[in-house]
């Protein structure tokens, strides 16, 4: 009982004041969840027997009934003390008996009253009451007026916030000008808690009551406003971060309904399929799936999502299980190697041996090959040929200048823009897990605070551990055991020794003019002609032209620039053909300048004159062998030695040794030791921008010094290489073949070499030996005999001091 129907609440029945006739003894009905105020209309469902009896008694008399509220609404049969004492005398306006014995009654509050006594009656409550008279508030003062206005405004606000405000309500509120009645009306509609409503009804003074109602209203307004604010804030928040999400979810739902896949689902599905296809090992697959689940949860446009996407892309594209089948046919392999490479017999033999072993024992963990030689001698093309011969994929990475371990092993994913290391990158590029993997320039690996790349490299190369090569970016291990690594370097000196130990070094040296000519005619020219879209019959190179390109347009150990020059020549001709000329075109010595411009090198002019204090050494550099001029001058000073030309430590020491030797032995040449007293000795090695090091220029420096001290010129056609000791012994050096080729290019005819290097002469191509005389020597005396020209006539001028300048352009 006691359910209220609030729609009907606000309505006032204008009737004659019935208060006067109210009896003092009335049946009483306790109600559970409502407090009835004066004038309030309230429909009630009455079920409790005592209450039905009370209603029936009231109906039987004058329809008056006292309605009071229970303290605790949950009690079924409240006792007298469990019912509030102040309540409202009400009149039953209508009553309807329901078939189930319950009664529906419409009651109206008439007057406030207080129970003064419970009269004993078992079947119903009957009470004696005292009507509570309200003090008359005929004069509504200013304060009351303000209060009423406030209450009206607040009420309207609340009703508006609740969406319950209507014009009718508005006019009722403004029509009431009695503070007490206004208080009751508003209180009855405020949805107050029972105890609060009861507090109000118990305040007798109308102004006080209105004040209390005003307070409650105020609280309610604040609460409602706060609630509205919180709600809108939450809504804002949601709309900012989630609106997109909801919309997208809706779109997805729509797509699902239509049987289509939206972009996002499609992406996820695609990744799922790709992960399946990638045939990853268990551990990798688990990781990929985990990341995919993360991606699914993420906002698709977030930065993190793109990080995860990149990672997944890497994971699915790596050749975890993809490999090519080795086909090793020795005859074909030989044919492939021969077709692409002229000469290099020893090297091709070694490669064929290597392949044979692979063929017989595919599981062999053979040595790692390392091709060492100047640029353009065919290291890369040999690597490619090996891959071709085995029908494997070929990839190539350069390690030059790498100082950071992460370049090899990748950055951890927490770095912005992190990527896997170059090895994993190379494998992705290869698309198979057993490519021929060439790593260039391992002699130019660096190491610093960012870790040592060579140790990471070792892990990749070492057959014992590379089955589980770990990359920081993948955060997983990848099996590199099937990869065939080939390393390349220009010189072997600077290869980290830990790596060098594990490799088989195959030296490739530069080519002689003869060889270059043949390679150009058989390989480079046909290739360039074809690449530039020229038909072979449209163009003819004379032999002389090819030689001239080699001699005057290039100066190198390998073939790179030669190929480039030939390429640019072919392009020029291709243009003429494209412009309509018929040809055929003859490329001859005479027409060369027209295509390639003036020569870049003049080998004859490049050579120095025989001079005092100028000797010719031989250097073994990154780009092959080269001649190296050493200048020595005696100038006024205090007996000091000046070294210039970016000499490394070893070379400086070598210069000092040469100096000491010269000083010790100068007497033999008829020069007095006093010469050192007020003179400085300056040794300079031109081309100062290039750092030079090593001991092999020792004898060249000693020769230049003695030449300067004695005034005997050094023969311009003689070059020399060898380390010097204090006693003038000549010690062996490395890179003789390269140096010999360098000397040949520079037009040298005699090369002095250490006796101990004599066995290396076998390596020197025959046509080089035909043009150059190699003279092995044991000590400095022999060097001087060969290199220095006889002493000039007595009155000849002193040592020439002018610094020689190379005329290379
Ligand atoms: P590297 O890797 O040693 O710097 P490359 O392999 O790039 O040198 O060789 C440069 C060019 O010279 C390539 O076009 C290559 O085919 C060609 N080449 C090098 N050596 C030979 C050779 N022996 N026979 C034919 N062509 C060669």
XYZ file of C-alpha atoms in Angstrom, residues 52-517:
466
model
C -8.806 -1.611 5.011
C -10.849 -1.665 8.181
C -9.906 1.922 8.948
C -11.002 3.013 5.487
C -14.234 1.162 5.749
C -14.965 2.755 9.095
C -14.241 6.181 7.687
C -16.458 5.585 4.695
C -19.199 4.431 7.011
C -19.038 7.744 8.883
C -17.919 11.097 7.556
C -15.000 9.861 5.446
C -12.332 11.319 7.707
C -9.246 9.277 8.314
C -6.004 10.064 10.043
C -2.979 9.221 7.955
C 0.436 8.972 9.607
C 3.763 7.665 8.317
C 5.616 4.655 9.740
C 9.132 5.288 10.967
C 10.367 2.165 9.256
C 8.597 1.390 5.999
C 9.576 -2.270 6.135
C 7.493 -3.190 9.136
C 4.294 -4.985 8.220
C 2.441 -4.480 11.473
C 3.816 -1.348 13.133
C 3.127 -0.674 16.746
C 2.012 2.738 17.966
C 5.526 3.853 18.816
C 6.682 2.897 15.338
C 4.397 5.483 13.771
C 5.112 9.220 13.672
C 2.788 11.127 15.915
C 2.194 14.058 13.617
C 0.252 13.343 10.494
C -2.594 14.600 8.419
C -6.311 14.266 8.744
C -7.437 13.185 5.292
C -10.675 12.771 3.550
C -11.477 9.864 1.304
C -12.745 11.311 -1.942
C -13.217 8.075 -3.785
C -12.922 4.452 -2.979
C -12.914 1.299 -5.019
C -12.848 -2.257 -3.731
C -10.705 -4.522 -5.839
C -11.669 -8.183 -6.358
C -8.618 -9.390 -4.396
C -9.892 -7.643 -1.266
C -7.580 -4.657 -1.640
C -8.918 -1.175 -1.755
C -7.975 1.695 -3.982
C -8.661 5.058 -2.417
C -8.121 8.637 -3.382
C -7.435 10.743 -0.327
C -6.838 14.386 0.279
C -4.923 15.978 3.123
C -7.196 18.257 5.124
C -5.441 19.340 8.260
C -2.342 18.731 10.228
C -2.926 16.940 13.482
C -1.175 15.160 16.260
C -2.073 11.834 17.817
C -2.731 12.499 21.459
C -3.809 8.979 22.319
C -4.228 5.523 20.846
C -7.601 4.010 21.609
C -7.611 0.271 22.089
C -9.020 -1.537 19.168
C -7.760 -4.832 17.760
C -9.118 -4.695 14.224
C -7.842 -1.219 13.431
C -6.000 1.775 14.800
C -8.233 4.353 16.328
C -6.721 7.512 17.682
C -7.588 10.634 19.464
C -6.188 13.651 17.689
C -5.502 17.288 18.222
C -5.680 19.524 15.225
C -2.577 21.660 14.896
C -3.546 25.190 14.113
C -1.167 27.134 12.003
C -0.410 30.663 13.102
C -2.177 32.993 10.735
C 0.278 34.638 8.334
C -1.963 37.292 7.022
C 0.790 39.836 6.764
C 3.369 38.483 4.434
C 6.441 40.504 5.148
C 9.324 41.224 2.811
C 11.421 38.343 4.035
C 8.592 35.885 3.516
C 7.949 37.307 0.092
C 11.596 36.906 -0.879
C 11.596 33.426 0.517
C 8.532 32.486 -1.468
C 9.989 33.879 -4.629
C 13.122 31.895 -4.036
C 11.208 28.726 -3.404
C 9.194 29.204 -6.563
C 12.292 29.805 -8.628
C 14.119 26.850 -7.210
C 11.128 24.636 -7.718
C 10.872 25.632 -11.326
C 14.559 25.034 -11.792
C 14.421 21.594 -10.326
C 11.347 20.634 -12.264
C 13.014 21.910 -15.420
C 16.157 19.934 -14.700
C 14.022 16.904 -14.191
C 12.053 17.646 -17.302
C 8.813 17.821 -15.330
C 8.054 21.487 -15.668
C 4.845 22.536 -17.396
C 3.056 25.854 -17.652
C 0.307 24.522 -15.458
C 2.743 23.776 -12.689
C 4.173 27.239 -13.120
C 0.822 28.912 -12.699
C -0.081 26.836 -9.651
C 3.210 27.754 -8.004
C 2.719 31.443 -8.621
C -0.930 31.390 -7.521
C -0.143 30.303 -3.996
C 0.656 33.227 -1.758
C 0.444 31.534 1.616
C 3.908 30.550 2.857
C 2.681 27.460 4.724
C 0.718 26.104 1.828
C 3.547 26.794 -0.563
C 5.925 24.980 1.758
C 3.593 21.979 1.912
C 2.965 21.887 -1.793
C 6.634 22.039 -2.695
C 7.650 19.610 0.050
C 5.096 17.102 -1.133
C 6.578 17.235 -4.620
C 10.249 17.305 -3.771
C 10.710 13.528 -3.534
C 12.091 14.000 -0.052
C 13.249 11.178 2.092
C 10.584 10.142 4.610
C 12.384 11.507 7.651
C 13.043 14.828 5.908
C 9.415 15.143 4.880
C 8.365 14.304 8.401
C 10.690 17.003 9.764
C 8.938 19.490 7.544
C 5.483 18.481 8.490
C 6.407 18.793 12.126
C 7.473 22.422 11.789
C 4.424 24.355 12.781
C 5.522 27.891 11.940
C 4.869 28.408 8.211
C 7.812 30.752 7.663
C 10.168 28.403 9.428
C 8.767 25.565 7.386
C 9.226 27.476 4.187
C 12.809 28.230 5.198
C 13.508 24.585 5.722
C 11.944 23.766 2.378
C 14.041 26.486 0.831
C 17.178 24.923 2.302
C 16.244 21.555 0.981
C 15.451 23.049 -2.392
C 18.762 24.796 -2.456
C 20.559 21.562 -1.710
C 18.543 19.814 -4.354
C 19.340 22.457 -6.958
C 23.038 22.234 -6.171
C 22.898 18.501 -6.324
C 21.029 18.479 -9.584
C 23.369 21.050 -11.078
C 26.369 19.114 -9.877
C 24.918 15.952 -11.250
C 24.240 17.614 -14.558
C 27.758 18.997 -14.603
C 29.329 15.671 -13.793
C 27.214 14.044 -16.373
C 28.157 16.492 -19.041
C 31.807 16.276 -18.079
C 31.737 12.549 -18.259
C 29.953 12.849 -21.526
C 32.588 15.245 -22.849
C 35.291 12.934 -21.726
C 33.626 10.017 -23.312
C 32.898 11.873 -26.452
C 36.499 12.954 -26.810
C 38.160 9.624 -26.414
C 35.409 7.263 -27.205
C 33.140 8.855 -29.711
C 35.310 7.755 -32.577
C 35.563 4.388 -31.049
C 31.820 4.008 -30.690
C 31.234 5.269 -34.177
C 33.794 2.895 -35.546
C 32.326 0.068 -33.556
C 28.964 0.946 -35.037
C 30.373 0.982 -38.508
C 31.923 -2.372 -37.814
C 28.623 -3.674 -36.592
C 26.923 -2.385 -39.714
C 29.556 -3.955 -41.908
C 29.160 -7.203 -40.027
C 25.427 -7.062 -40.574
C 25.991 -6.510 -44.251
C 28.412 -9.389 -44.344
C 31.302 -7.109 -45.200
C 34.558 -6.635 -43.357
C 35.472 -3.161 -42.245
C 39.021 -1.899 -42.624
C 40.034 -2.695 -39.113
C 38.690 -6.197 -38.978
C 40.063 -6.730 -42.399
C 43.491 -5.617 -41.231
C 43.393 -7.928 -38.240
C 42.178 -10.796 -40.378
C 44.919 -10.142 -42.878
C 47.551 -10.212 -40.186
C 46.131 -13.428 -38.863
C 46.407 -14.994 -42.275
C 49.888 -13.616 -42.794
C 51.062 -14.938 -39.442
C 49.784 -18.323 -40.445
C 51.500 -18.182 -43.791
C 54.802 -17.011 -42.296
C 55.294 -20.400 -40.632
C 57.117 -18.908 -37.687
C 58.627 -20.992 -34.963
C 56.396 -21.414 -31.925
C 57.986 -18.676 -29.860
C 57.799 -16.123 -32.657
C 54.248 -17.020 -33.471
C 53.164 -16.575 -29.879
C 54.785 -13.161 -29.797
C 53.207 -12.103 -33.081
C 49.789 -13.189 -31.913
C 50.236 -11.356 -28.657
C 51.108 -8.168 -30.489
C 48.144 -8.650 -32.792
C 45.824 -8.887 -29.818
C 47.322 -5.664 -28.524
C 46.739 -4.020 -31.890
C 43.130 -5.067 -31.798
C 42.643 -3.210 -28.527
C 44.333 -0.050 -29.697
C 43.011 3.024 -31.304
C 43.929 2.363 -34.928
C 45.385 5.821 -35.480
C 47.493 5.908 -32.360
C 51.251 6.080 -32.563
C 51.520 2.852 -30.663
C 49.352 1.029 -33.139
C 51.662 1.993 -35.941
C 54.643 0.728 -33.930
C 52.909 -2.597 -33.476
C 51.961 -2.703 -37.135
C 55.559 -2.146 -38.216
C 56.642 -4.922 -35.926
C 54.039 -7.307 -37.290
C 55.010 -6.407 -40.833
C 58.556 -7.399 -40.074
C 57.522 -10.570 -38.377
C 55.296 -11.795 -41.160
C 57.685 -10.931 -43.929
C 60.763 -12.619 -42.530
C 61.684 -15.886 -44.195
C 61.394 -18.019 -41.067
C 61.005 -21.241 -42.945
C 61.381 -20.133 -46.533
C 64.488 -21.403 -48.226
C 65.658 -22.122 -51.726
C 66.882 -25.539 -52.744
C 70.565 -25.724 -53.482
C 71.393 -26.938 -56.937
C 75.100 -27.455 -57.217
C 76.147 -28.565 -60.631
C 79.902 -28.240 -60.756
C 80.078 -27.863 -64.512
C 77.497 -25.124 -64.526
C 79.103 -23.452 -61.560
C 82.394 -23.295 -63.392
C 80.635 -21.974 -66.456
C 78.922 -19.236 -64.455
C 82.158 -18.182 -62.795
C 84.053 -18.208 -66.064
C 81.404 -16.346 -67.951
C 81.483 -13.389 -65.596
C 85.147 -13.323 -64.717
C 88.234 -13.181 -66.753
C 91.355 -14.603 -65.111
C 91.218 -15.048 -61.330
C 92.001 -18.726 -61.882
C 93.216 -19.470 -58.378
C 90.240 -17.799 -56.827
C 87.758 -19.545 -59.050
C 89.429 -22.841 -58.197
C 89.091 -22.137 -54.513
C 85.444 -21.261 -54.934
C 84.785 -24.436 -56.891
C 86.462 -26.472 -54.157
C 84.263 -24.785 -51.638
C 81.156 -25.585 -53.659
C 82.250 -29.187 -54.121
C 82.481 -29.677 -50.384
C 79.021 -28.176 -50.014
C 77.700 -30.519 -52.644
C 79.127 -33.607 -50.974
C 78.236 -32.544 -47.468
C 75.373 -30.061 -47.461
C 75.479 -29.754 -43.674
C 79.072 -28.697 -43.578
C 79.865 -25.621 -41.611
C 82.622 -24.663 -44.015
C 84.794 -21.644 -43.460
C 83.491 -18.163 -44.028
C 85.033 -16.729 -47.138
C 86.486 -13.266 -47.041
C 87.468 -11.550 -50.263
C 90.148 -8.945 -49.718
C 91.198 -6.543 -52.421
C 90.914 -3.002 -53.746
C 87.580 -1.707 -55.060
C 86.397 -2.874 -58.445
C 88.352 -6.101 -58.674
C 85.278 -8.311 -58.733
C 84.554 -9.207 -55.126
C 80.862 -8.471 -55.406
C 80.479 -10.022 -58.785
C 82.163 -13.201 -57.538
C 79.704 -13.323 -54.649
C 76.838 -12.944 -57.070
C 78.250 -15.660 -59.252
C 78.442 -18.033 -56.284
C 74.799 -17.339 -55.512
C 73.897 -17.935 -59.151
C 75.853 -21.151 -59.268
C 74.002 -22.476 -56.211
C 70.666 -20.979 -57.229
C 70.513 -19.063 -53.998
C 69.312 -15.532 -53.408
C 71.976 -12.862 -53.065
C 72.004 -9.932 -50.633
C 74.628 -7.433 -49.843
C 74.996 -5.037 -46.948
C 77.755 -2.619 -46.201
C 79.289 -2.443 -42.770
C 81.509 0.531 -43.544
C 81.509 3.075 -40.760
C 79.215 1.123 -38.483
C 80.058 1.872 -34.884
C 76.882 0.950 -33.176
C 76.094 -2.590 -32.203
C 72.430 -1.793 -32.820
C 73.154 -1.481 -36.529
C 73.875 -5.189 -36.554
C 71.483 -6.333 -33.908
C 68.691 -3.777 -34.102
C 67.296 -1.262 -31.663
C 64.955 -2.265 -28.913
C 61.386 -1.493 -29.785
C 61.156 1.135 -27.074
C 63.206 3.457 -29.279
C 61.294 5.727 -31.591
C 61.754 4.558 -35.134
C 63.435 1.349 -34.037
C 64.229 -1.193 -36.734
C 65.821 -4.599 -36.867
C 69.548 -4.775 -37.476
C 71.062 -5.013 -40.931
C 71.323 -8.764 -40.857
C 67.617 -9.232 -40.337
C 66.960 -6.480 -42.873
C 69.109 -8.311 -45.376
C 67.228 -11.540 -44.822
C 63.906 -9.851 -45.355
C 65.246 -8.419 -48.559
C 66.480 -11.849 -49.633
C 63.149 -13.461 -48.908
C 64.839 -16.749 -48.077
C 66.680 -17.944 -45.013
C 69.618 -19.363 -46.923
C 70.851 -16.593 -49.190
C 74.438 -15.835 -50.077
C 74.878 -12.922 -47.727
C 77.672 -10.553 -48.565
C 78.923 -8.110 -45.965
C 81.106 -5.418 -47.413
C 83.827 -3.374 -45.804
C 84.316 -5.327 -42.626
C 87.711 -3.688 -42.428
C 85.909 -0.433 -41.753
C 83.926 -1.557 -38.741
C 84.323 0.773 -35.808
C 83.704 0.357 -32.127
C 82.845 2.870 -29.462
C 80.675 3.451 -26.430
C 77.624 2.190 -28.257
C 78.960 -1.289 -28.125
C 81.192 -3.319 -30.336
C 79.552 -4.264 -33.612
C 82.195 -6.886 -34.298
C 81.094 -9.004 -31.364
C 77.504 -8.944 -32.605
C 78.835 -9.833 -36.022
C 80.756 -12.717 -34.559
C 77.595 -14.091 -33.074
C 75.947 -13.913 -36.473
C 78.840 -15.582 -38.245
C 79.822 -18.225 -35.752
C 78.245 -21.511 -36.857
C 78.206 -22.620 -33.243
C 75.854 -19.864 -32.127
C 74.168 -18.392 -35.164
C 71.300 -20.851 -34.998
C 69.928 -18.526 -32.357
C 70.958 -15.092 -33.462
C 69.051 -12.627 -31.356
C 67.893 -9.333 -32.724
C 66.905 -6.663 -30.233
C 64.036 -5.384 -32.312
C 62.431 -8.751 -32.898
C 63.222 -9.647 -29.325
C 63.439 -13.203 -30.591
C 66.081 -15.375 -32.069
C 66.397 -16.081 -35.752
C 68.148 -19.067 -37.250
C 71.056 -17.909 -39.417
C 72.701 -21.289 -39.694
C 71.677 -21.789 -43.295
C 72.940 -18.442 -44.486
C 76.139 -18.483 -46.483
C 78.145 -15.470 -45.415
C 80.829 -13.943 -47.572
C 82.748 -10.977 -46.270
C 84.720 -8.429 -48.198
C 87.413 -5.961 -47.251
C 89.871 -3.706 -48.992
C 92.761 -4.592 -46.727
C 93.064 -7.279 -44.126
C 95.099 -5.273 -41.594
C 92.146 -3.565 -39.997
C 89.762 -6.496 -39.871
C 89.029 -7.189 -36.181
C 91.259 -10.114 -35.314
C 88.483 -12.121 -33.697
C 86.730 -12.096 -37.065
C 89.866 -12.703 -39.057
C 90.493 -15.897 -37.111
C 87.257 -17.412 -38.282
C 87.585 -16.608 -41.943
C 89.403 -17.862 -44.919
C 90.916 -14.844 -46.586
C 91.042 -14.867 -50.362
C 93.140 -12.069 -51.769
C 92.164 -10.398 -54.993
C 94.638 -7.923 -56.342
C 94.286 -5.214 -58.910
C 94.526 -5.816 -62.625
C 97.315 -4.949 -64.995
C 96.705 -2.777 -67.997
C 96.696 -5.863 -70.176
C 94.113 -7.602 -68.058
C 91.983 -4.516 -67.874
C 92.051 -4.225 -71.618
